[in-house]
Protein backbone atom coordinates (compact mmCIF):
# COMPACT_ATOMS: atom_id res chain seq x y z
CA UNK A 1 0.00 0.00 0.00
CA UNK A 2 2.86 2.39 0.87
CA UNK A 3 4.67 1.83 -2.42
CA UNK A 4 1.48 2.62 -4.34
CA UNK A 5 1.27 5.99 -2.56
CA UNK A 6 4.85 6.77 -3.59
CA UNK A 7 4.08 5.85 -7.20
CA UNK A 8 1.04 8.16 -7.24
CA UNK A 9 3.02 10.99 -5.61
CA UNK A 10 5.85 10.53 -8.13
CA UNK A 11 3.38 10.58 -11.04
CA UNK A 12 1.79 13.81 -9.73
CA UNK A 13 5.20 15.47 -9.30
CA UNK A 14 6.12 14.55 -12.88
CA UNK A 15 2.71 15.59 -14.28
CA UNK A 16 2.77 19.10 -12.79
CA UNK A 17 5.84 20.39 -14.71
CA UNK A 18 4.68 18.62 -17.88
CA UNK A 19 1.27 20.33 -17.61
CA UNK A 20 2.93 23.71 -16.96
CA UNK A 21 5.19 23.38 -20.02
CA UNK A 22 2.24 22.18 -22.11
CA UNK A 23 0.19 25.21 -21.09
CA UNK A 24 3.10 27.58 -21.85
CA UNK A 25 3.51 26.12 -25.33
CA UNK A 26 -0.15 25.65 -26.25
CA UNK A 27 -1.93 28.58 -24.59
CA UNK A 28 -0.78 31.23 -27.12
CA UNK A 29 -2.67 29.30 -29.80
CA UNK A 30 -5.93 30.11 -28.00
CA UNK A 31 -5.15 33.58 -26.60
CA UNK A 32 -4.82 36.73 -28.73
CA UNK A 33 -2.83 39.78 -27.63
CA UNK A 34 -4.15 42.96 -29.27
CA UNK A 35 -2.02 46.10 -29.57
CA UNK A 36 -3.03 49.53 -30.91
CA UNK A 37 0.03 51.80 -30.89
CA UNK A 38 -0.17 55.17 -32.63
CA UNK A 39 2.65 56.40 -34.82
CA UNK A 40 5.25 58.19 -32.68
CA UNK A 41 4.64 61.38 -34.68
CA UNK A 42 1.08 62.53 -34.23
CA UNK A 43 1.35 66.25 -35.05
CA UNK A 44 -1.06 67.33 -37.78
CA UNK A 45 0.53 69.19 -40.68
CA UNK A 46 -0.51 72.74 -41.56
CA UNK A 47 -2.46 71.44 -44.56
CA UNK A 48 -4.33 68.96 -42.33
CA UNK A 49 -5.11 71.71 -39.81
CA UNK A 50 -6.41 74.00 -42.56
CA UNK A 51 -8.64 71.23 -43.91
CA UNK A 52 -10.42 70.83 -40.54
CA UNK A 53 -13.76 72.58 -40.03
CA UNK A 54 -13.35 75.76 -37.91
CA UNK A 55 -15.13 74.18 -34.90
CA UNK A 56 -12.74 71.19 -34.87
CA UNK A 57 -9.72 73.50 -35.30
CA UNK A 58 -10.83 75.54 -32.28
CA UNK A 59 -11.46 72.39 -30.21
CA UNK A 60 -7.98 71.10 -31.08
CA UNK A 61 -6.41 74.47 -30.18
CA UNK A 62 -8.29 74.51 -26.84
CA UNK A 63 -7.11 70.96 -26.09
CA UNK A 64 -3.48 71.86 -26.87
CA UNK A 65 -3.70 75.00 -24.71
CA UNK A 66 -5.21 73.09 -21.79
CA UNK A 67 -2.46 70.46 -21.99
CA UNK A 68 0.24 73.12 -22.23
CA UNK A 69 -1.21 75.02 -19.25
CA UNK A 70 -0.96 71.91 -17.06
CA UNK A 71 2.72 71.35 -17.90
CA UNK A 72 5.55 72.97 -15.93
CA UNK A 73 7.20 75.95 -17.62
CA UNK A 74 10.58 75.52 -19.32
CA UNK A 75 12.62 78.10 -21.17
CA UNK A 76 13.21 77.23 -24.83
CA UNK A 77 15.58 79.01 -27.18
CA UNK A 78 15.21 76.68 -30.15
CA UNK A 79 12.34 77.07 -32.58
CA UNK A 80 9.76 74.33 -32.39
CA UNK A 81 9.99 72.06 -35.46
CA UNK A 82 6.96 71.91 -37.71
CA UNK A 83 5.11 68.61 -37.73
CA UNK A 84 6.24 66.45 -40.63
CA UNK A 85 4.89 63.24 -42.03
CA UNK A 86 7.22 60.25 -41.67
CA UNK A 87 9.11 59.28 -44.83
CA UNK A 88 8.30 55.81 -46.14
CA UNK A 89 11.57 54.02 -46.91
CA UNK A 90 10.35 50.47 -47.60
CA UNK A 91 7.24 48.37 -47.15
CA UNK A 92 5.76 44.95 -47.68
CA UNK A 93 2.68 42.82 -46.99
CA UNK A 94 2.67 39.91 -44.55
CA UNK A 95 1.86 36.49 -46.05
CA UNK A 96 1.19 33.09 -44.52
CA UNK A 97 4.17 30.88 -43.78
CA UNK A 98 1.99 27.78 -44.23
CA UNK A 99 -1.60 26.62 -43.72
CA UNK A 100 -1.29 26.78 -39.91
CA UNK A 101 1.02 29.79 -39.42
CA UNK A 102 -0.85 32.70 -40.99
CA UNK A 103 -0.26 36.46 -41.09
CA UNK A 104 -1.66 39.57 -42.76
CA UNK A 105 -1.20 43.34 -42.70
CA UNK A 106 1.59 45.67 -43.75
CA UNK A 107 5.12 46.28 -42.51
CA UNK A 108 6.54 49.75 -43.22
CA UNK A 109 10.01 51.11 -42.54
CA UNK A 110 9.55 54.80 -41.71
CA UNK A 111 11.98 57.61 -41.02
CA UNK A 112 10.69 60.21 -38.58
CA UNK A 113 11.46 63.93 -38.70
CA UNK A 114 14.21 63.49 -36.07
CA UNK A 115 15.97 60.81 -38.16
CA UNK A 116 14.80 57.89 -36.02
CA UNK A 117 13.69 54.86 -38.04
CA UNK A 118 10.87 52.56 -37.00
CA UNK A 119 9.27 49.40 -38.29
CA UNK A 120 5.50 49.91 -38.22
CA UNK A 121 2.84 47.19 -38.48
CA UNK A 122 -0.65 48.21 -39.56
CA UNK A 123 -3.81 46.10 -39.87
CA UNK A 124 -1.57 43.35 -38.54
CA UNK A 125 -2.66 39.87 -37.50
CA UNK A 126 -0.69 36.64 -37.07
CA UNK A 127 -1.32 33.22 -35.55
CA UNK A 128 -0.19 33.46 -31.93
CA UNK A 129 2.56 31.26 -30.54
CA UNK A 130 5.13 31.00 -27.76
CA UNK A 131 7.90 33.63 -27.61
CA UNK A 132 7.37 35.23 -31.03
CA UNK A 133 9.98 37.78 -32.09
CA UNK A 134 10.26 40.36 -34.90
CA UNK A 135 13.30 39.87 -37.13
CA UNK A 136 14.78 41.85 -39.99
CA UNK A 137 16.35 39.18 -42.21
CA UNK A 138 18.64 39.35 -45.24
CA UNK A 139 16.88 36.39 -46.89
CA UNK A 140 13.99 36.97 -49.29
CA UNK A 141 10.77 35.04 -48.50
CA UNK A 142 12.46 32.75 -45.96
CA UNK A 143 10.64 29.45 -45.41
CA UNK A 144 12.79 28.14 -42.56
CA UNK A 145 15.53 29.35 -40.22
CA UNK A 146 18.13 28.19 -42.76
CA UNK A 147 16.71 30.76 -45.22
CA UNK A 148 16.92 33.74 -42.82
CA UNK A 149 20.53 34.60 -43.63
CA UNK A 150 21.86 37.43 -41.45
CA UNK A 151 19.19 38.85 -39.19
CA UNK A 152 18.56 41.40 -36.45
CA UNK A 153 16.12 40.67 -33.62
CA UNK A 154 14.02 43.80 -32.95
CA UNK A 155 12.46 42.24 -29.86
CA UNK A 156 9.48 40.27 -28.71
CA UNK A 157 6.26 40.66 -30.70
CA UNK A 158 4.08 43.07 -28.69
CA UNK A 159 0.80 41.52 -29.79
CA UNK A 160 -0.40 39.14 -32.47
CA UNK A 161 -3.13 41.61 -33.49
CA UNK A 162 -2.99 45.35 -34.05
CA UNK A 163 -0.84 48.33 -35.04
CA UNK A 164 2.59 48.47 -33.42
CA UNK A 165 6.06 50.05 -33.69
CA UNK A 166 9.59 48.68 -33.36
CA UNK A 167 12.67 50.89 -33.17
CA UNK A 168 15.38 50.16 -35.75
CA UNK A 169 18.99 50.69 -34.60
CA UNK A 170 20.48 53.86 -36.13
CA UNK A 171 23.65 52.12 -37.33
CA UNK A 172 21.79 49.38 -39.20
CA UNK A 173 22.27 49.26 -42.99
CA UNK A 174 18.68 48.70 -44.13
CA UNK A 175 19.78 47.75 -47.66
CA UNK A 176 21.17 44.50 -46.24
CA UNK A 177 17.75 43.32 -45.00
CA UNK A 178 15.07 42.11 -47.39
CA UNK A 179 12.26 40.81 -45.16
CA UNK A 180 10.43 41.13 -41.86
CA UNK A 181 9.88 37.78 -40.15
CA UNK A 182 7.62 36.77 -37.26
CA UNK A 183 9.67 34.01 -35.70
CA UNK A 184 9.04 31.50 -32.89
CA UNK A 185 12.33 31.39 -30.97
CA UNK A 186 11.91 28.13 -28.97
CA UNK A 187 10.91 26.02 -32.00
CA UNK A 188 12.70 27.98 -34.76
CA UNK A 189 9.48 28.26 -36.78
CA UNK A 190 8.51 31.11 -39.13
CA UNK A 191 4.93 32.31 -38.61
CA UNK A 192 4.71 35.04 -41.25
CA UNK A 193 6.94 37.02 -43.63
CA UNK A 194 6.75 40.42 -45.32
CA UNK A 195 9.27 41.01 -48.11
CA UNK A 196 10.35 44.66 -48.17
CA UNK A 197 10.44 46.70 -51.38
CA UNK A 198 11.46 50.30 -52.03
Phi, psi and omega in degrees: 000319180295320181292329178294320178299318180295323178296316180296315180299317178298318180296319179295316181295329177283323184291326184298307179295327178295318178295320180296315179295319178299318179294317179302318183281324187266331187300323179300337179291340183248354184239126176263144172245116182259134179236147175216074181273136173282166171297145179301330178261117183230035180261120180293143178285167180299321179296319178295319178298318181292336181278349179286147172299150183307323181294320179290323178298316180294319179297319178294318179297318178298318180296317179296318180295319180296319178295316180296322181295330182276352182268148178294147181289148178209129181290135180231132178256335181281151174284143178290132179289145176288147178295132181233146175289144175297150178268126178281119180266315181206157176203165178197167181251136177289140177232162179293142173281324177197189184295334182263323182262102189240145179213155177208167182112184182241150173242124181235134172264118185241144172250124181277170183301329181274005179092349178292143178247138178229154170259121185245129173258134175227145184050040189270140175206137178213150173304133181282159180193174182284131172052057177279139179235160178256121181243144163260121186240149178281337179287148177265131180048053181297139179256338180212175182295335178292338182269354185296324187070212174288142178212160176237129179272115180272001176119178181291141176299127185288326179194150181276358177222136170113168181285138182201160185235145176226128181286136178258129179305139184298326185274005183280130176276101185297334181297340182276353185241127189252349184209156172254131186233131170266117195231131177273110186295312185297325185252000179055049181241136176274128180263325179196155183222141170235114175284134184266135176231157181281000000 
